[in-house]
Structure formats: C-alpha cells, structure tokens
Short mmCIF file of C-alpha atoms in Angstrom, two decimals:
data_model
loop_
_atom_site.label_atom_id
_atom_site.label_comp_id
_atom_site.label_asym_id
_atom_site.label_seq_id
_atom_site.Cartn_x
_atom_site.Cartn_y
_atom_site.Cartn_z
CA MET G 37 35.15 24.85 -28.36
CA THR G 38 31.44 25.25 -29.04
CA THR G 39 30.18 21.77 -29.82
CA THR G 40 30.09 19.42 -26.84
CA PRO G 41 30.66 15.64 -26.71
CA ASP G 42 27.62 13.43 -26.92
CA TRP G 43 25.71 13.39 -23.64
CA ILE G 44 25.92 9.76 -22.60
CA MET G 45 25.34 8.07 -19.27
CA ILE G 46 28.01 5.84 -17.67
CA GLY G 47 27.37 2.43 -19.19
CA GLY G 48 27.72 -1.15 -17.96
CA TYR G 49 26.50 -2.62 -14.67
CA GLY G 50 29.12 -1.28 -12.26
CA PRO G 51 28.45 0.69 -9.06
CA GLU G 52 28.96 4.01 -10.88
CA SER G 53 26.79 3.13 -13.88
CA TYR G 54 23.53 4.79 -14.82
CA ASN G 55 22.01 1.31 -14.74
CA GLN G 56 22.71 1.09 -11.01
CA GLN G 57 22.46 4.76 -10.01
CA SER G 58 19.29 6.10 -11.62
CA SER G 59 16.65 5.27 -9.02
CA TYR G 60 15.81 8.97 -8.69
CA GLN G 61 14.87 9.21 -12.37
CA ARG G 62 12.93 5.94 -12.16
CA ALA G 63 10.96 7.21 -9.17
CA LEU G 64 9.53 10.04 -11.29
CA LEU G 65 8.30 7.55 -13.89
CA GLU G 66 6.66 5.48 -11.18
CA ALA G 67 5.09 8.56 -9.58
CA ALA G 68 3.79 9.75 -12.95
CA LYS G 69 2.32 6.39 -14.05
CA ASP G 70 -1.29 7.22 -13.17
CA LYS G 71 -1.05 10.64 -14.83
CA MET G 72 0.48 9.04 -17.95
CA THR G 73 -2.37 6.51 -18.06
CA GLU G 74 -5.00 9.24 -17.68
CA ALA G 75 -3.39 11.37 -20.38
CA ILE G 76 -3.16 8.51 -22.89
CA SER G 77 -6.74 7.45 -22.16
CA ALA G 78 -8.05 10.98 -22.66
CA ASN G 79 -5.94 12.11 -25.61
CA LEU G 80 -5.03 9.10 -27.76
CA SER G 81 -7.60 8.35 -30.43
CA LEU G 82 -8.77 4.75 -30.51
CA ASP G 83 -8.39 4.93 -34.30
CA LEU G 84 -4.59 5.02 -33.83
CA ILE G 85 -4.52 1.72 -31.94
CA SER G 86 -4.11 -0.67 -34.84
CA ASN G 87 -2.63 -4.16 -35.14
CA ARG G 88 0.87 -2.64 -34.96
CA PHE G 89 1.59 0.10 -32.42
CA ASN G 90 4.99 1.80 -32.25
CA VAL G 91 6.46 3.43 -29.15
CA ALA G 92 9.72 5.43 -29.23
CA ASP G 93 11.95 6.50 -26.34
CA PHE G 94 14.23 9.40 -27.23
CA GLY G 95 17.18 9.45 -24.82
CA CYS G 96 16.75 5.87 -23.59
CA ALA G 97 20.24 5.58 -21.98
CA SER G 98 21.33 2.05 -21.02
CA GLY G 99 18.31 1.08 -18.93
CA PRO G 100 16.52 0.19 -16.80
CA ASN G 101 14.34 3.32 -16.63
CA THR G 102 13.39 3.21 -20.29
CA PHE G 103 11.70 -0.15 -19.64
CA VAL G 104 9.52 1.47 -16.98
CA ALA G 105 8.59 4.33 -19.32
CA VAL G 106 7.61 2.14 -22.26
CA GLN G 107 5.76 -0.35 -20.07
CA ASN G 108 3.74 2.49 -18.55
CA ILE G 109 2.75 3.51 -22.08
CA ILE G 110 1.95 -0.02 -23.26
CA ASP G 111 -0.14 -0.71 -20.14
CA ALA G 112 -2.13 2.49 -20.77
CA VAL G 113 -2.73 1.69 -24.44
CA GLU G 114 -3.84 -1.87 -23.64
CA GLU G 115 -6.13 -0.65 -20.88
CA LYS G 116 -7.80 1.89 -23.17
CA TYR G 117 -8.18 -0.66 -25.98
CA GLN G 118 -9.68 -3.34 -23.72
CA ARG G 119 -12.08 -0.90 -22.08
CA GLU G 120 -13.34 0.74 -25.27
CA THR G 121 -13.48 -2.30 -27.58
CA GLY G 122 -14.05 -5.17 -25.18
CA GLN G 123 -11.37 -7.11 -27.07
CA SER G 124 -8.10 -8.55 -25.85
CA PRO G 125 -5.06 -6.38 -26.77
CA VAL G 126 -2.85 -9.47 -26.51
CA ASP G 127 -4.67 -11.00 -29.48
CA ASN G 128 -4.93 -7.86 -31.60
CA ILE G 129 -1.98 -5.51 -31.03
CA GLU G 130 1.70 -6.03 -31.79
CA PHE G 131 3.91 -3.49 -30.00
CA GLN G 132 7.27 -2.35 -31.30
CA VAL G 133 9.57 -0.21 -29.14
CA LEU G 134 12.27 1.93 -30.71
CA PHE G 135 15.12 2.87 -28.35
CA ASN G 136 16.96 6.03 -29.41
CA ASP G 137 20.05 7.69 -27.97
CA PHE G 138 23.41 9.06 -29.06
CA THR G 139 25.66 6.71 -31.03
CA LEU G 140 28.05 6.18 -28.08
CA ASN G 141 25.24 5.10 -25.76
CA ASP G 142 25.64 1.66 -24.18
CA PHE G 143 23.00 -0.16 -26.20
CA ASN G 144 24.69 -3.49 -25.37
CA THR G 145 23.72 -3.20 -21.71
CA LEU G 146 20.23 -2.06 -22.67
CA PHE G 147 19.50 -5.07 -24.85
CA LYS G 148 21.14 -7.53 -22.45
CA THR G 149 18.78 -6.36 -19.71
CA LEU G 150 15.50 -6.26 -21.65
CA PRO G 151 12.73 -7.43 -19.29
CA PRO G 152 11.87 -11.11 -19.54
CA GLY G 153 8.30 -11.78 -20.56
CA ARG G 154 7.95 -8.40 -22.29
CA ARG G 155 5.22 -8.18 -24.89
CA TYR G 156 6.98 -6.06 -27.48
CA TYR G 157 9.61 -6.27 -30.17
CA SER G 158 12.48 -3.80 -29.93
CA ALA G 159 15.16 -2.11 -32.00
CA GLY G 160 17.96 0.35 -31.28
CA VAL G 161 18.05 3.63 -33.19
CA PRO G 162 21.37 5.46 -32.68
CA GLY G 163 21.48 9.18 -33.45
CA SER G 164 21.02 12.63 -31.96
CA PHE G 165 17.45 13.38 -30.93
CA PHE G 166 17.93 16.86 -32.42
CA ASP G 167 17.86 15.15 -35.83
CA ARG G 168 15.30 12.98 -37.55
CA VAL G 169 16.16 9.36 -36.78
CA LEU G 170 12.91 7.59 -37.79
CA PRO G 171 10.86 7.45 -40.99
CA LYS G 172 8.02 9.93 -41.36
CA GLU G 173 4.88 9.14 -39.37
CA SER G 174 6.37 5.92 -38.00
CA PHE G 175 5.47 5.96 -34.30
CA HIS G 176 2.31 6.58 -32.28
CA ILE G 177 3.60 7.60 -28.85
CA GLY G 178 7.02 8.94 -27.97
CA VAL G 179 8.61 9.63 -24.60
CA MET G 180 11.58 11.66 -23.37
CA SER G 181 12.58 11.24 -19.74
CA TYR G 182 15.13 13.65 -18.26
CA ALA G 183 16.33 14.54 -21.74
CA PHE G 184 14.39 17.72 -22.57
CA HIS G 185 17.00 20.09 -21.12
CA PHE G 186 19.92 19.45 -23.49
CA THR G 187 21.30 21.88 -26.04
CA SER G 188 23.32 20.88 -29.09
CA LYS G 189 26.20 23.24 -28.29
CA ILE G 190 27.51 25.87 -25.92
CA PRO G 191 26.23 29.35 -26.90
CA LYS G 192 28.75 31.49 -28.72
CA GLY G 193 30.77 33.80 -26.47
CA ILE G 194 30.18 31.87 -23.26
CA MET G 195 33.82 30.74 -23.00
CA ASP G 196 35.44 33.88 -24.48
CA ARG G 197 36.91 35.99 -21.68
CA ASP G 198 36.75 39.06 -23.94
CA SER G 199 33.04 38.57 -24.65
CA PRO G 200 30.28 40.25 -22.61
CA LEU G 201 28.71 36.77 -22.55
CA TRP G 202 31.70 35.16 -20.85
CA ASN G 203 30.49 32.77 -18.15
CA LYS G 204 33.00 31.76 -15.47
CA ASP G 205 30.69 29.01 -14.19
CA MET G 206 30.32 25.54 -15.69
CA GLN G 207 26.54 26.00 -15.94
CA CYS G 208 23.98 28.70 -16.54
CA THR G 209 23.47 29.79 -12.93
CA GLY G 210 20.71 32.24 -13.85
CA PHE G 211 22.30 35.23 -12.11
CA ASN G 212 23.87 36.79 -15.23
CA GLN G 213 20.98 37.87 -17.44
CA ALA G 214 23.09 38.11 -20.62
CA VAL G 215 24.39 34.57 -20.10
CA LYS G 216 20.88 33.30 -19.33
CA LYS G 217 19.53 34.86 -22.52
CA ALA G 218 22.31 33.25 -24.59
CA TYR G 219 21.49 29.83 -23.16
CA LEU G 220 17.75 30.37 -23.56
CA ASP G 221 18.24 31.45 -27.20
CA GLN G 222 20.27 28.31 -27.95
CA TYR G 223 17.79 26.13 -26.07
CA SER G 224 14.90 27.66 -28.02
CA ILE G 225 16.62 26.94 -31.35
CA ASP G 226 17.39 23.33 -30.40
CA THR G 227 13.99 22.64 -28.86
CA LYS G 228 12.21 23.99 -31.94
CA LYS G 229 14.32 21.66 -34.09
CA LEU G 230 13.61 18.74 -31.77
CA LEU G 231 9.87 19.39 -31.93
CA ASP G 232 9.99 19.79 -35.71
CA VAL G 233 11.65 16.41 -36.30
CA ARG G 234 9.43 14.62 -33.76
CA ALA G 235 6.40 16.07 -35.53
CA GLU G 236 7.66 14.62 -38.82
CA GLU G 237 8.17 11.16 -37.28
CA LEU G 238 4.94 11.04 -35.29
CA VAL G 239 1.64 9.95 -36.81
CA PRO G 240 -1.09 12.65 -36.96
CA GLY G 241 -2.79 12.86 -33.58
CA GLY G 242 0.04 10.94 -31.92
CA LEU G 243 1.41 11.87 -28.51
CA MET G 244 4.77 12.95 -27.08
CA LEU G 245 5.27 12.50 -23.33
CA LEU G 246 7.98 14.62 -21.71
CA LEU G 247 9.16 13.95 -18.16
CA GLY G 248 11.93 15.77 -16.35
CA SER G 249 13.00 18.81 -14.38
CA CYS G 250 12.53 22.50 -14.96
CA LEU G 251 12.61 25.71 -12.95
CA ARG G 252 9.59 27.38 -11.49
CA ASP G 253 9.06 30.81 -12.99
CA GLY G 254 11.42 33.37 -11.50
CA VAL G 255 13.72 30.83 -9.80
CA LYS G 256 17.41 30.78 -10.75
CA MET G 257 19.20 27.51 -11.40
CA SER G 258 21.79 27.98 -8.63
CA GLU G 259 19.00 28.59 -6.12
CA THR G 260 17.77 25.00 -6.54
CA PRO G 261 19.27 21.79 -5.08
CA LYS G 262 20.21 20.54 -8.56
CA GLY G 263 21.93 23.82 -9.44
CA THR G 264 23.72 23.86 -6.09
CA VAL G 265 25.21 20.41 -6.71
CA MET G 266 26.30 21.49 -10.20
CA ASP G 267 28.02 24.49 -8.58
CA PHE G 268 29.79 22.04 -6.26
CA ILE G 269 31.06 20.15 -9.32
CA GLY G 270 32.44 23.36 -10.83
CA GLU G 271 34.05 24.36 -7.53
CA SER G 272 35.61 20.91 -7.18
CA LEU G 273 37.13 21.06 -10.65
CA SER G 274 38.55 24.52 -9.84
CA ASP G 275 40.02 23.15 -6.60
CA LEU G 276 41.76 20.38 -8.54
CA ALA G 277 43.24 22.97 -10.91
CA LYS G 278 44.55 25.01 -7.96
CA GLN G 279 46.14 21.83 -6.59
CA GLY G 280 47.83 21.23 -9.96
CA VAL G 281 45.94 17.97 -10.48
CA THR G 282 44.43 19.28 -13.73
CA GLU G 283 45.05 22.29 -15.95
CA GLN G 284 43.23 25.57 -15.34
CA GLU G 285 42.70 25.86 -19.10
CA LYS G 286 40.68 22.64 -19.06
CA VAL G 287 38.47 24.06 -16.33
CA ASP G 288 38.09 27.34 -18.22
CA THR G 289 36.95 25.52 -21.35
CA PHE G 290 34.44 23.22 -19.67
CA ARG G 291 30.76 24.14 -19.76
CA THR G 292 27.59 22.04 -19.62
CA SER G 293 25.44 21.96 -22.72
CA ASN G 294 22.13 21.92 -20.91
CA TYR G 295 19.62 24.55 -19.89
CA PHE G 296 16.93 23.96 -17.30
CA ALA G 297 14.23 26.28 -18.53
CA GLU G 298 11.54 27.96 -16.49
CA GLN G 299 8.07 26.47 -16.74
CA GLY G 300 6.77 29.49 -18.67
CA GLU G 301 9.71 29.38 -21.08
CA ILE G 302 8.97 25.75 -21.98
CA ARG G 303 5.30 26.49 -22.54
CA GLN G 304 6.12 29.52 -24.71
CA ILE G 305 8.59 27.57 -26.89
CA ILE G 306 6.14 24.70 -27.47
CA GLU G 307 3.20 26.98 -28.24
CA GLY G 308 5.36 29.16 -30.50
CA ASN G 309 6.50 26.11 -32.46
CA GLY G 310 2.91 25.32 -33.43
CA LYS G 311 3.42 21.63 -34.23
CA PHE G 312 1.85 20.35 -30.99
CA THR G 313 -0.96 21.14 -28.60
CA ILE G 314 -0.14 20.98 -24.88
CA GLU G 315 -2.75 18.61 -23.43
CA VAL G 316 -1.14 18.17 -20.01
CA PHE G 317 1.43 20.19 -18.05
CA GLU G 318 1.48 18.54 -14.62
CA ASP G 319 3.62 19.21 -11.57
CA ILE G 320 4.56 15.71 -10.40
CA ILE G 321 5.30 15.27 -6.69
CA HIS G 322 8.54 13.30 -6.64
CA PRO G 323 8.66 10.74 -3.78
CA LYS G 324 12.30 11.72 -3.12
CA ASN G 325 11.60 15.44 -3.30
CA GLU G 326 13.91 17.62 -5.39
CA PHE G 327 17.03 15.60 -4.66
CA PRO G 328 17.88 12.63 -2.43
CA LEU G 329 19.58 14.02 0.69
CA ASP G 330 21.41 10.78 1.43
CA LEU G 331 24.82 12.21 0.56
CA LYS G 332 26.34 8.99 -0.75
CA ILE G 333 23.33 8.30 -2.99
CA LEU G 334 23.25 11.90 -4.16
CA ALA G 335 26.93 11.91 -5.17
CA MET G 336 26.64 8.57 -6.94
CA SER G 337 23.47 9.49 -8.86
CA VAL G 338 24.96 12.79 -10.04
CA LYS G 339 28.14 10.98 -11.09
CA ALA G 340 26.09 8.48 -13.13
CA PHE G 341 24.44 11.36 -14.97
CA TYR G 342 27.37 13.79 -15.45
CA GLY G 343 30.36 11.49 -15.05
CA ALA G 344 30.82 10.40 -18.67
CA PHE G 345 30.52 14.00 -19.90
CA ILE G 346 33.12 15.23 -17.39
CA ALA G 347 35.42 12.26 -18.08
CA ALA G 348 35.32 13.02 -21.83
CA HIS G 349 36.86 16.44 -21.10
CA PHE G 350 39.13 15.77 -18.09
CA GLY G 351 39.71 12.02 -18.08
CA THR G 352 38.25 9.35 -15.80
CA GLU G 353 40.67 9.86 -12.90
CA ILE G 354 40.00 13.60 -12.64
CA MET G 355 36.28 12.93 -12.85
CA ARG G 356 36.48 10.55 -9.88
CA LYS G 357 38.62 12.95 -7.83
CA ALA G 358 36.14 15.74 -8.55
CA PHE G 359 33.21 13.70 -7.25
CA GLU G 360 35.13 12.80 -4.10
CA LEU G 361 35.32 16.56 -3.45
CA VAL G 362 31.64 16.98 -4.40
CA GLU G 363 30.67 14.52 -1.69
CA ILE G 364 32.74 16.46 0.85
CA LYS G 365 31.29 19.83 -0.20
CA THR G 366 27.77 18.41 -0.06
CA ARG G 367 28.35 17.20 3.50
CA GLU G 368 29.88 20.53 4.58
CA HIS G 369 27.15 22.62 2.96
CA ILE G 370 24.10 20.42 3.43
CA SER G 371 22.15 23.44 4.67
CA ARG G 372 22.41 24.98 1.18
CA LEU G 373 20.54 22.00 -0.20
CA GLU G 374 18.01 21.89 2.62
CA ASN G 375 17.21 25.59 2.24
CA ALA G 376 17.27 25.72 -1.58
CA LYS G 377 14.21 26.75 -3.58
CA PRO G 378 12.33 23.80 -5.07
CA GLY G 379 12.54 23.02 -8.74
CA MET G 380 9.72 21.30 -10.60
CA GLN G 381 9.34 17.73 -11.82
CA TYR G 382 6.90 17.63 -14.71
CA LEU G 383 4.84 15.50 -17.03
CA ILE G 384 4.05 17.29 -20.30
CA VAL G 385 1.81 15.58 -22.84
CA LEU G 386 1.82 16.95 -26.39
CA ARG G 387 -0.57 15.96 -29.17
CA LYS G 388 0.56 16.42 -32.75
CA ASN G 389 -1.60 18.97 -34.56
#
C-alpha cells in the first residue's frame, strides 16, 4: 500500500464535521487578514485587476473557512483598486471564485452554505491539487490554507518491515533520520509538482497565498503539540489492536501521507523550483497558540481533520473508538502538550515569475 485515500474532511453539518469543528483553522485566517491585505496591496500589480478577477482556493474543504479566505482576498483587491484608481470596484470588477478539492470532498455542503450577499460568482473544481485542474493562466490569486503539507503517497519502504526505512509510527516523528529523509524527498517531489501546475494556471505576476503549519528549523514533529496528538492517535489505534477491536495488520499498514516540513526546507523547495518569488514568509501569532488546550475541543477538531482518513482505513466505528482514547490520553498527558516545543503558523506569499 503506497497510495493513500483522498484526504477529505468530515462533511455535512454534524457535531463531528469539519464545518463545525474547524474554528482553529479559521482563527489563523482571521489573524492573518491584515498581513494578507498588506501583501496583496504591495505585490499585486494594478494592471491585473481587470473587469473579471478570478480567485482560486486549492483545498477548500466543505466550508466555512474557505469563505473567510476568499473574502479576505476580495476585500484586499477592492481596497487596492479603490485607493489607487478612485473608482468603485463594485461597478467595475466581477469576481469569480473557484473552489478546488479532491473529488470526494463535500461540495454539497459548501455550496449550500455560501455566504448570503456575497459579491462573487462561484464554481466547484474537483481534482487533486497535485494536478492541473484549471486552464492555463486562468486565475489571478490563489490560496491554500492548511493544505501545503500533504504528499501524494507514502514513501517507498516506510511500511516494509524488512526495509531500513521501515517506520513503526503512523507519522514522520522526525527522530529517525532515514525515515525523515524519505518523507522529505517525497514531499519535495510533490511540492515541486504542485508549484509547477499552479504556475501554469496562474496569470504572470499573479499571487499564491499559503497558510498553515510547519516546523521551526531543528524541531522534530513529535516534539510539537500537533505531533504529540498524532502520536496519541497512533497509540490509541495500537491499543485497540491489542484489545482485539481491530487487526494489528491494519495498524501496521496505516501511515499518514503528510509531512510538516521545517521552515528552511519549505523555503529551499520553493526557491529551488524557480517558478515563484517568495515575497512574504511571515510567522503568524495564532490567537489559540499552537493548539487549543480545551481537551474536548482539541479532540473534536483533530477528529474533523483526520477522522475521514482514519475511517477510510479502519471504518467509522474504530475511528470513533480511537478518538475516545485520544481524549483520555490527552487528559492524562496534558503536560506533554503544555511543555512541547512550538511549531509555526505561517503566511507565505508567492509571486509568479
């Protein structure tokens, strides 16, 4: 098993859904709004603001955070246009927003919850963001929020017990250097491809805004609060196997297809790709710090993000049992979270060369 299921968030409106349990991700967008506005004002050429302006969100999920991201962008574009031309953007600019995510994403919920009174037309664009999903030079500003850490597959050898790259953990903890290199190599390949296809779709001089989490240089994933919680998930799944609730083989063949890179690694990959110039690489102070320490909220928000992926491998009932154990482990080991090394929440603004 090398290729993983599509990364999708739990859909619908229920208490476990991403729609209801993604306030942490939304808080970063709200905290970064002023920085996004400044970056667009400074780096977007007025010549690109024509009568039709296209915005694309890659990894939109089912809402509502994508609406915050695109509205931040539209507000910034309108503000720049009004200030520099003295004309009303309402009279002169038509906005179109393109929502992209994997085919199995809950687009129904997204379009049912589009904000009333919005001043943009919208369309769904299913497809992997590792592939080209839009026509060449078809959008002016793109955004990816908490989606820049995915890989397209598990690195070869990670789940082979006879391989020197065998990884007994469900994630790249950062402690095994050979495993870390394998994940970084796969992440580099996928990120280069992602940047290549975005460069094809983006108009010359257009911008890509990346928001999400990464590691500070020299920090290992399992030393951070996010990595600690992911370790709790892996431990919980192993506990269920020991109890006979699920098969050990299922646990042994489950790995996450994401890699939280170090800040320097991200910068090196982007600069090495050559398709974009890094205009902004900001450390955003998240209002909820690295992770919300309200244990119920923490467990629910992590379930909304990882639940569908875990359920695709183990089934929904095992997924729910695992997160019951995660909540218990989090309560018992809260000091591990409180004393963990901080990760980094970032805003990266890229301009197409």
